[in-house]
Amino acid sequence: MNLPGYPVFRRTVLQLTGIDLDCYKGTQMERRLQTIMRRAGVSDLAAYARLLQTAPARVKEFQDFLTINVSEWLRNPDKFEELKQVILPELLKRNPVLRIWSAGCANGAEPYS
């Protein structure tokens, strides 16, 4: 990450949203931040952090821009095919009983798939 002030910005985002930016690839995050800062009319992370701290609507905008807001039945068909053809047969060889946990999601379509 080559944006000056990123460590402070990262902590601000974590405090405001609960999102840990360390979970994102640096180059991807840098591109996204440059895009959303340009849209917001600010030129650096310190100014954008101040904007987020004073404008709740901007925090929502940031969260929506950063996170995936799509939920649909069989959203990634190639992944389901790999699960069906490769992963599940291998797991079932080891143990005929599977226990599956699914993390939270938008409307539940993906885990139900």
PDB file of C-alpha atoms in Angstrom:
ATOM      1  CA  MET A   1       0.000   0.000   0.000  1.00  0.00           C
ATOM      2  CA  ASN A   2       1.566   3.253  -1.142  1.00  0.00           C
ATOM      3  CA  LEU A   3      -1.000   5.743   0.116  1.00  0.00           C
ATOM      4  CA  PRO A   4       0.385   8.029   2.835  1.00  0.00           C
ATOM      5  CA  GLY A   5      -1.519   7.779   6.105  1.00  0.00           C
ATOM      6  CA  TYR A   6      -2.928   4.318   5.386  1.00  0.00           C
ATOM      7  CA  PRO A   7      -2.238   2.795   8.857  1.00  0.00           C
ATOM      8  CA  VAL A   8      -4.182   5.588  10.585  1.00  0.00           C
ATOM      9  CA  PHE A   9      -6.967   5.375   7.992  1.00  0.00           C
ATOM     10  CA  ARG A  10      -7.174   1.593   8.443  1.00  0.00           C
ATOM     11  CA  ARG A  11      -7.651   2.024  12.206  1.00  0.00           C
ATOM     12  CA  THR A  12     -10.298   4.705  11.635  1.00  0.00           C
ATOM     13  CA  VAL A  13     -12.242   2.411   9.291  1.00  0.00           C
ATOM     14  CA  LEU A  14     -12.020  -0.468  11.753  1.00  0.00           C
ATOM     15  CA  GLN A  15     -13.346   1.771  14.526  1.00  0.00           C
ATOM     16  CA  LEU A  16     -16.200   3.200  12.416  1.00  0.00           C
ATOM     17  CA  THR A  17     -17.296   0.080  10.539  1.00  0.00           C
ATOM     18  CA  GLY A  18     -15.730  -3.002  12.090  1.00  0.00           C
ATOM     19  CA  ILE A  19     -14.156  -3.798   8.699  1.00  0.00           C
ATOM     20  CA  ASP A  20     -10.509  -4.892   8.860  1.00  0.00           C
ATOM     21  CA  LEU A  21      -8.851  -3.575   5.717  1.00  0.00           C
ATOM     22  CA  ASP A  22      -5.908  -5.940   6.258  1.00  0.00           C
ATOM     23  CA  CYS A  23      -8.151  -8.643   4.785  1.00  0.00           C
ATOM     24  CA  TYR A  24      -7.963  -6.978   1.366  1.00  0.00           C
ATOM     25  CA  LYS A  25      -5.116  -7.078  -1.144  1.00  0.00           C
ATOM     26  CA  GLY A  26      -3.073  -3.882  -1.018  1.00  0.00           C
ATOM     27  CA  THR A  27      -3.254  -3.051  -4.721  1.00  0.00           C
ATOM     28  CA  GLN A  28      -6.993  -3.703  -4.824  1.00  0.00           C
ATOM     29  CA  MET A  29      -7.563  -1.537  -1.750  1.00  0.00           C
ATOM     30  CA  GLU A  30      -5.419   1.260  -3.136  1.00  0.00           C
ATOM     31  CA  ARG A  31      -7.416   1.356  -6.399  1.00  0.00           C
ATOM     32  CA  ARG A  32     -10.732   1.313  -4.548  1.00  0.00           C
ATOM     33  CA  LEU A  33      -9.669   4.051  -2.154  1.00  0.00           C
ATOM     34  CA  GLN A  34      -8.432   6.274  -4.974  1.00  0.00           C
ATOM     35  CA  THR A  35     -11.749   5.827  -6.775  1.00  0.00           C
ATOM     36  CA  ILE A  36     -13.956   6.570  -3.789  1.00  0.00           C
ATOM     37  CA  MET A  37     -11.794   9.503  -2.649  1.00  0.00           C
ATOM     38  CA  ARG A  38     -12.037  11.005  -6.144  1.00  0.00           C
ATOM     39  CA  ARG A  39     -15.836  10.597  -6.032  1.00  0.00           C
ATOM     40  CA  ALA A  40     -15.922  12.264  -2.605  1.00  0.00           C
ATOM     41  CA  GLY A  41     -13.759  15.152  -3.808  1.00  0.00           C
ATOM     42  CA  VAL A  42     -10.858  14.572  -1.416  1.00  0.00           C
ATOM     43  CA  SER A  43      -7.220  14.064  -2.316  1.00  0.00           C
ATOM     44  CA  ASP A  44      -5.737  12.188   0.631  1.00  0.00           C
ATOM     45  CA  LEU A  45      -6.609   9.577   3.233  1.00  0.00           C
ATOM     46  CA  ALA A  46      -6.472  11.998   6.156  1.00  0.00           C
ATOM     47  CA  ALA A  47      -9.151  14.174   4.550  1.00  0.00           C
ATOM     48  CA  TYR A  48     -11.236  11.135   3.655  1.00  0.00           C
ATOM     49  CA  ALA A  49     -10.959   9.787   7.212  1.00  0.00           C
ATOM     50  CA  ARG A  50     -12.183  13.148   8.560  1.00  0.00           C
ATOM     51  CA  LEU A  51     -15.080  13.015   6.108  1.00  0.00           C
ATOM     52  CA  LEU A  52     -16.029   9.518   7.278  1.00  0.00           C
ATOM     53  CA  GLN A  53     -15.854  10.617  10.917  1.00  0.00           C
ATOM     54  CA  THR A  54     -18.234  13.523  10.337  1.00  0.00           C
ATOM     55  CA  ALA A  55     -20.658  12.179   7.715  1.00  0.00           C
ATOM     56  CA  PRO A  56     -22.480   8.906   8.490  1.00  0.00           C
ATOM     57  CA  ALA A  57     -23.844   8.777   4.931  1.00  0.00           C
ATOM     58  CA  ARG A  58     -20.252   8.650   3.664  1.00  0.00           C
ATOM     59  CA  VAL A  59     -19.528   5.694   5.965  1.00  0.00           C
ATOM     60  CA  LYS A  60     -22.480   3.814   4.436  1.00  0.00           C
ATOM     61  CA  GLU A  61     -21.290   4.751   0.953  1.00  0.00           C
ATOM     62  CA  PHE A  62     -17.793   3.465   1.800  1.00  0.00           C
ATOM     63  CA  GLN A  63     -19.142   0.171   3.159  1.00  0.00           C
ATOM     64  CA  ASP A  64     -21.327  -0.361   0.094  1.00  0.00           C
ATOM     65  CA  PHE A  65     -18.439   0.427  -2.245  1.00  0.00           C
ATOM     66  CA  LEU A  66     -16.039  -1.865  -0.429  1.00  0.00           C
ATOM     67  CA  THR A  67     -18.156  -4.922   0.291  1.00  0.00           C
ATOM     68  CA  ILE A  68     -19.975  -7.376  -1.949  1.00  0.00           C
ATOM     69  CA  ASN A  69     -23.687  -6.643  -1.940  1.00  0.00           C
ATOM     70  CA  VAL A  70     -24.801  -9.472  -4.191  1.00  0.00           C
ATOM     71  CA  SER A  71     -26.620 -12.571  -3.087  1.00  0.00           C
ATOM     72  CA  GLU A  72     -28.056 -14.999  -5.578  1.00  0.00           C
ATOM     73  CA  TRP A  73     -28.822 -18.659  -6.076  1.00  0.00           C
ATOM     74  CA  LEU A  74     -25.727 -20.542  -7.334  1.00  0.00           C
ATOM     75  CA  ARG A  75     -23.823 -17.261  -7.690  1.00  0.00           C
ATOM     76  CA  ASN A  76     -20.500 -18.892  -8.645  1.00  0.00           C
ATOM     77  CA  PRO A  77     -21.405 -21.976 -10.720  1.00  0.00           C
ATOM     78  CA  ASP A  78     -17.775 -23.008 -11.234  1.00  0.00           C
ATOM     79  CA  LYS A  79     -17.232 -23.163  -7.464  1.00  0.00           C
ATOM     80  CA  PHE A  80     -20.349 -25.268  -6.942  1.00  0.00           C
ATOM     81  CA  GLU A  81     -19.208 -27.631  -9.699  1.00  0.00           C
ATOM     82  CA  GLU A  82     -15.796 -27.992  -8.037  1.00  0.00           C
ATOM     83  CA  LEU A  83     -17.518 -28.607  -4.718  1.00  0.00           C
ATOM     84  CA  LYS A  84     -19.709 -31.287  -6.303  1.00  0.00           C
ATOM     85  CA  GLN A  85     -17.038 -33.013  -8.396  1.00  0.00           C
ATOM     86  CA  VAL A  86     -13.901 -32.723  -6.256  1.00  0.00           C
ATOM     87  CA  ILE A  87     -14.323 -31.510  -2.695  1.00  0.00           C
ATOM     88  CA  LEU A  88     -17.444 -33.348  -1.504  1.00  0.00           C
ATOM     89  CA  PRO A  89     -16.377 -36.767  -2.840  1.00  0.00           C
ATOM     90  CA  GLU A  90     -13.002 -36.390  -1.113  1.00  0.00           C
ATOM     91  CA  LEU A  91     -14.618 -35.361   2.175  1.00  0.00           C
ATOM     92  CA  LEU A  92     -17.149 -38.188   2.001  1.00  0.00           C
ATOM     93  CA  LYS A  93     -14.339 -40.716   1.507  1.00  0.00           C
ATOM     94  CA  ARG A  94     -12.915 -39.642   4.850  1.00  0.00           C
ATOM     95  CA  ASN A  95     -16.200 -39.503   6.744  1.00  0.00           C
ATOM     96  CA  PRO A  96     -19.759 -40.211   5.563  1.00  0.00           C
ATOM     97  CA  VAL A  97     -21.147 -37.523   7.891  1.00  0.00           C
ATOM     98  CA  LEU A  98     -20.531 -33.873   7.046  1.00  0.00           C
ATOM     99  CA  ARG A  99     -21.041 -30.953   9.381  1.00  0.00           C
ATOM    100  CA  ILE A 100     -21.249 -27.673   7.515  1.00  0.00           C
ATOM    101  CA  TRP A 101     -21.150 -24.154   8.893  1.00  0.00           C
ATOM    102  CA  SER A 102     -21.882 -21.099   6.784  1.00  0.00           C
ATOM    103  CA  ALA A 103     -20.899 -17.556   7.673  1.00  0.00           C
ATOM    104  CA  GLY A 104     -23.498 -14.810   7.601  1.00  0.00           C
ATOM    105  CA  CYS A 105     -24.642 -13.579   4.217  1.00  0.00           C
ATOM    106  CA  ALA A 106     -27.129 -11.193   2.640  1.00  0.00           C
ATOM    107  CA  ASN A 107     -30.269 -13.267   2.154  1.00  0.00           C
ATOM    108  CA  GLY A 108     -29.063 -16.838   2.519  1.00  0.00           C
ATOM    109  CA  ALA A 109     -29.102 -17.878  -1.129  1.00  0.00           C
ATOM    110  CA  GLU A 110     -25.469 -18.986  -1.305  1.00  0.00           C
ATOM    111  CA  PRO A 111     -25.423 -21.398   1.628  1.00  0.00           C
ATOM    112  CA  TYR A 112     -28.853 -22.707   0.664  1.00  0.00           C
ATOM    113  CA  SER A 113     -27.448 -23.465  -2.809  1.00  0.00           C
TER     114      SER A 113
END
